[in-house]
Amino acid sequence: MTDFAATKAMFHLPEGTIYLDGNSLGPLPRAATERVGNMMQHEWGDMLITGWNKAGWMQKSRDLGDRIGRLIGAEPGHVIVGDTLSIKVYQALASALELNPGRKVVLSDNGNFPSDLYIAQGLLTSLGAEYELRVVDPEAVEENITDDIAVLMLTEVDYRTGRKHDMRALTAKAHEMGVLTVWDLAHSAGALPVDLAGCGADFGVGCTYKYLNGGPGAPAFIYVAPRYAEKARPALSGWLGHEAPFAFDLDYRPGRGVERMRVGTPPVLQMTSLEAAMDIWDMADMAEVRAKSMQLCDLFIAEVEAKCPQLELASPRDAAYRGSQVSFKFREGYAAMQALIARGVIGDFRAPDIMRFGFTPLYIDEADVRAATDIIADVMTNALWDNPEYKIRNAVT
């Protein structure tokens, strides 16, 4: 059984703060401070460049890949960590397109994270005018999976509303029509059980700074299904994806399996922080995390709707169709969120009117939910948001 009281004690949570924004940036694992400090002093400081061998820095990408792989249902040895999520989206999409020659259309939805769509637009423009990015409503994805589609590229959980796609059903339909799949797990990994292998997904990508608590700018990961591990050609052919990086061959030869999806030098400081977070995740059962998350989200919805009729639920009401976040609509959502943050309840805002709250049972419990909704009710009932200082937009919302 996952001991959620024990995991909560393993995070640094500022006094007087209820943190409901782990779906944007997870809080600091207490052990990360010492772990990174020791790495800097004893590995980087004392070992200098020999740390790549003595401290196993190069191995971290593979080791962390397998630890994350357990949470996302990947076969061992088929997830690698490094670079940014944008880079991994580009790699996965480019490889999938090349594996499906003769087709020129990428299908996505307008609930996808804009960066994924930007990357697709940029890649397809580079490939030629005959390539097309086709974007439909999330509810219309399945009916638009046709035999002219090359790649289905979706984020499993909508970053705004928390709406959850059915990975198994959509992947099956895609394969029936000869379409490859790229799944973005940015709001899934650490939020809910994922079964990449069981669903037959072709590629998966995700970040580690949200639910996985790796820290600001923590590296991304990429999954390549075993059937494509030796076939996928990485469009970004970095030196660490070479078969023999330290041979310094001037001609690229892809490494074995998912190793070829490495690009640049791994961010060792960030990986060390991520290791501390994964020590906590190693204690967690994802089915239990999911059950607790659904319970917390349902409680939050019930409490907010009972106390704050001004707020309109923007997330699916049925927890089975939702990730680990709850969103409400409010015309002055930005100002209301700033008022909440000023009172110690941290969520975030997404344009045009979404107030977004994330729930991670590793450090959020029922008492936090009830206390947060009391503060939300105070802000809404007494229009505490209607203060000019709360309406000044920060660079990061």
mmCIF file of C-alpha atoms in Angstrom, residues 199-344:
data_model
loop_
_atom_site.group_PDB
_atom_site.id
_atom_site.type_symbol
_atom_site.label_atom_id
_atom_site.label_comp_id
_atom_site.label_asym_id
_atom_site.label_seq_id
_atom_site.Cartn_x
_atom_site.Cartn_y
_atom_site.Cartn_z
ATOM 1 C CA CYS A 199 -2.162 -0.044 -25.765
ATOM 2 C CA GLY A 200 0.292 -0.693 -28.590
ATOM 3 C CA ALA A 201 1.494 2.921 -28.726
ATOM 4 C CA ASP A 202 4.272 3.573 -31.228
ATOM 5 C CA PHE A 203 5.948 6.596 -29.607
ATOM 6 C CA GLY A 204 5.503 8.368 -26.295
ATOM 7 C CA VAL A 205 7.079 11.553 -24.960
ATOM 8 C CA GLY A 206 6.767 13.546 -21.765
ATOM 9 C CA CYS A 207 8.366 15.919 -19.301
ATOM 10 C CA THR A 208 9.566 15.352 -15.742
ATOM 11 C CA TYR A 209 9.059 18.747 -14.081
ATOM 12 C CA LYS A 210 5.292 18.437 -13.567
ATOM 13 C CA TYR A 211 3.898 15.429 -11.689
ATOM 14 C CA LEU A 212 7.304 13.714 -11.598
ATOM 15 C CA ASN A 213 8.817 16.582 -9.542
ATOM 16 C CA GLY A 214 12.182 16.776 -11.284
ATOM 17 C CA GLY A 215 12.453 20.571 -10.912
ATOM 18 C CA PRO A 216 12.305 23.580 -13.265
ATOM 19 C CA GLY A 217 13.692 22.624 -16.657
ATOM 20 C CA ALA A 218 14.048 18.941 -15.748
ATOM 21 C CA PRO A 219 14.682 16.778 -18.829
ATOM 22 C CA ALA A 220 12.135 15.034 -21.012
ATOM 23 C CA PHE A 221 11.783 11.384 -21.965
ATOM 24 C CA ILE A 222 10.940 9.488 -25.124
ATOM 25 C CA TYR A 223 9.553 5.980 -25.630
ATOM 26 C CA VAL A 224 9.971 3.985 -28.834
ATOM 27 C CA ALA A 225 8.040 0.718 -29.196
ATOM 28 C CA PRO A 226 10.303 -2.346 -29.564
ATOM 29 C CA ARG A 227 9.098 -2.987 -33.119
ATOM 30 C CA TYR A 228 10.554 0.365 -34.191
ATOM 31 C CA ALA A 229 13.533 0.581 -31.863
ATOM 32 C CA GLU A 230 16.021 -0.451 -34.541
ATOM 33 C CA LYS A 231 14.111 1.189 -37.421
ATOM 34 C CA ALA A 232 13.297 4.701 -36.238
ATOM 35 C CA ARG A 233 15.718 7.227 -37.673
ATOM 36 C CA PRO A 234 16.184 10.242 -35.427
ATOM 37 C CA ALA A 235 15.861 13.439 -37.445
ATOM 38 C CA LEU A 236 17.943 15.186 -34.791
ATOM 39 C CA SER A 237 21.019 13.002 -35.014
ATOM 40 C CA GLY A 238 23.004 14.132 -31.992
ATOM 41 C CA TRP A 239 26.432 12.878 -31.077
ATOM 42 C CA LEU A 240 25.205 10.915 -28.055
ATOM 43 C CA GLY A 241 22.754 9.057 -30.272
ATOM 44 C CA HIS A 242 25.685 7.806 -32.345
ATOM 45 C CA GLU A 243 26.619 4.145 -32.211
ATOM 46 C CA ALA A 244 30.052 5.115 -30.847
ATOM 47 C CA PRO A 245 29.979 8.735 -29.600
ATOM 48 C CA PHE A 246 33.614 8.827 -28.589
ATOM 49 C CA ALA A 247 34.874 7.474 -31.889
ATOM 50 C CA PHE A 248 34.120 10.983 -33.222
ATOM 51 C CA ASP A 249 33.176 9.531 -36.584
ATOM 52 C CA LEU A 250 32.189 12.264 -39.031
ATOM 53 C CA ASP A 251 29.351 10.128 -40.409
ATOM 54 C CA TYR A 252 26.327 9.389 -38.238
ATOM 55 C CA ARG A 253 25.512 5.780 -37.376
ATOM 56 C CA PRO A 254 22.491 5.339 -35.102
ATOM 57 C CA GLY A 255 22.949 3.729 -31.708
ATOM 58 C CA ARG A 256 21.125 0.620 -30.614
ATOM 59 C CA GLY A 257 17.424 0.913 -29.865
ATOM 60 C CA VAL A 258 16.181 3.940 -27.971
ATOM 61 C CA GLU A 259 19.785 5.041 -27.391
ATOM 62 C CA ARG A 260 19.652 6.589 -30.862
ATOM 63 C CA MET A 261 17.110 9.093 -29.517
ATOM 64 C CA ARG A 262 19.756 10.775 -27.378
ATOM 65 C CA VAL A 263 20.790 14.141 -28.752
ATOM 66 C CA GLY A 264 22.915 16.356 -26.539
ATOM 67 C CA THR A 265 24.908 16.051 -23.340
ATOM 68 C CA PRO A 266 22.607 14.932 -20.507
ATOM 69 C CA PRO A 267 21.785 17.562 -17.844
ATOM 70 C CA VAL A 268 23.385 15.811 -14.892
ATOM 71 C CA LEU A 269 22.362 18.330 -12.226
ATOM 72 C CA GLN A 270 18.711 18.082 -13.243
ATOM 73 C CA MET A 271 18.902 14.303 -13.496
ATOM 74 C CA THR A 272 20.302 14.137 -9.979
ATOM 75 C CA SER A 273 17.311 16.135 -8.731
ATOM 76 C CA LEU A 274 14.995 13.862 -10.709
ATOM 77 C CA GLU A 275 16.575 10.801 -9.070
ATOM 78 C CA ALA A 276 15.546 12.136 -5.660
ATOM 79 C CA ALA A 277 11.984 12.519 -6.922
ATOM 80 C CA MET A 278 11.961 9.044 -8.439
ATOM 81 C CA ASP A 279 12.981 7.602 -5.061
ATOM 82 C CA ILE A 280 9.569 8.793 -3.847
ATOM 83 C CA TRP A 281 7.789 7.510 -6.944
ATOM 84 C CA ASP A 282 9.416 4.123 -6.424
ATOM 85 C CA MET A 283 7.325 3.926 -3.235
ATOM 86 C CA ALA A 284 4.060 4.558 -5.079
ATOM 87 C CA ASP A 285 1.603 2.244 -6.804
ATOM 88 C CA MET A 286 0.031 4.069 -9.753
ATOM 89 C CA ALA A 287 -3.349 2.367 -9.346
ATOM 90 C CA GLU A 288 -3.500 3.628 -5.758
ATOM 91 C CA VAL A 289 -2.316 7.079 -6.816
ATOM 92 C CA ARG A 290 -5.069 7.185 -9.424
ATOM 93 C CA ALA A 291 -7.785 6.066 -7.002
ATOM 94 C CA LYS A 292 -6.751 8.696 -4.447
ATOM 95 C CA SER A 293 -6.483 11.376 -7.129
ATOM 96 C CA MET A 294 -10.019 10.689 -8.351
ATOM 97 C CA GLN A 295 -11.305 10.879 -4.791
ATOM 98 C CA LEU A 296 -9.567 14.222 -4.157
ATOM 99 C CA CYS A 297 -10.748 15.725 -7.433
ATOM 100 C CA ASP A 298 -14.340 14.612 -6.842
ATOM 101 C CA LEU A 299 -14.239 16.127 -3.357
ATOM 102 C CA PHE A 300 -12.837 19.376 -4.743
ATOM 103 C CA ILE A 301 -15.560 19.632 -7.386
ATOM 104 C CA ALA A 302 -18.312 18.960 -4.856
ATOM 105 C CA GLU A 303 -16.963 21.512 -2.383
ATOM 106 C CA VAL A 304 -16.391 24.249 -4.966
ATOM 107 C CA GLU A 305 -19.780 23.807 -6.610
ATOM 108 C CA ALA A 306 -21.518 23.889 -3.233
ATOM 109 C CA LYS A 307 -19.731 27.067 -2.154
ATOM 110 C CA CYS A 308 -19.005 28.972 -5.382
ATOM 111 C CA PRO A 309 -21.909 29.100 -7.857
ATOM 112 C CA GLN A 310 -19.983 31.749 -9.837
ATOM 113 C CA LEU A 311 -17.548 29.077 -11.037
ATOM 114 C CA GLU A 312 -18.426 26.783 -13.942
ATOM 115 C CA LEU A 313 -16.852 23.334 -14.140
ATOM 116 C CA ALA A 314 -14.717 23.065 -17.291
ATOM 117 C CA SER A 315 -13.409 19.537 -16.651
ATOM 118 C CA PRO A 316 -15.282 16.291 -17.287
ATOM 119 C CA ARG A 317 -17.466 15.484 -14.296
ATOM 120 C CA ASP A 318 -16.826 11.755 -14.619
ATOM 121 C CA ALA A 319 -13.383 11.045 -13.145
ATOM 122 C CA ALA A 320 -12.788 8.243 -15.657
ATOM 123 C CA TYR A 321 -12.597 10.858 -18.420
ATOM 124 C CA ARG A 322 -10.349 13.244 -16.524
ATOM 125 C CA GLY A 323 -6.675 13.437 -15.629
ATOM 126 C CA SER A 324 -5.466 14.573 -12.210
ATOM 127 C CA GLN A 325 -6.580 18.182 -12.495
ATOM 128 C CA VAL A 326 -9.805 20.155 -12.220
ATOM 129 C CA SER A 327 -10.547 23.362 -14.093
ATOM 130 C CA PHE A 328 -13.250 25.960 -13.561
ATOM 131 C CA LYS A 329 -14.285 28.816 -15.827
ATOM 132 C CA PHE A 330 -14.655 32.352 -14.526
ATOM 133 C CA ARG A 331 -14.666 35.573 -16.550
ATOM 134 C CA GLU A 332 -12.127 37.123 -14.145
ATOM 135 C CA GLY A 333 -10.217 33.892 -13.700
ATOM 136 C CA TYR A 334 -6.795 35.499 -13.811
ATOM 137 C CA ALA A 335 -7.584 38.001 -11.054
ATOM 138 C CA ALA A 336 -9.306 35.343 -8.954
ATOM 139 C CA MET A 337 -6.255 33.096 -9.199
ATOM 140 C CA GLN A 338 -3.960 35.925 -8.130
ATOM 141 C CA ALA A 339 -6.211 36.544 -5.124
ATOM 142 C CA LEU A 340 -6.011 32.854 -4.226
ATOM 143 C CA ILE A 341 -2.227 32.790 -4.558
ATOM 144 C CA ALA A 342 -2.004 35.821 -2.277
ATOM 145 C CA ARG A 343 -3.896 33.760 0.316
ATOM 146 C CA GLY A 344 -1.741 30.666 -0.001
#
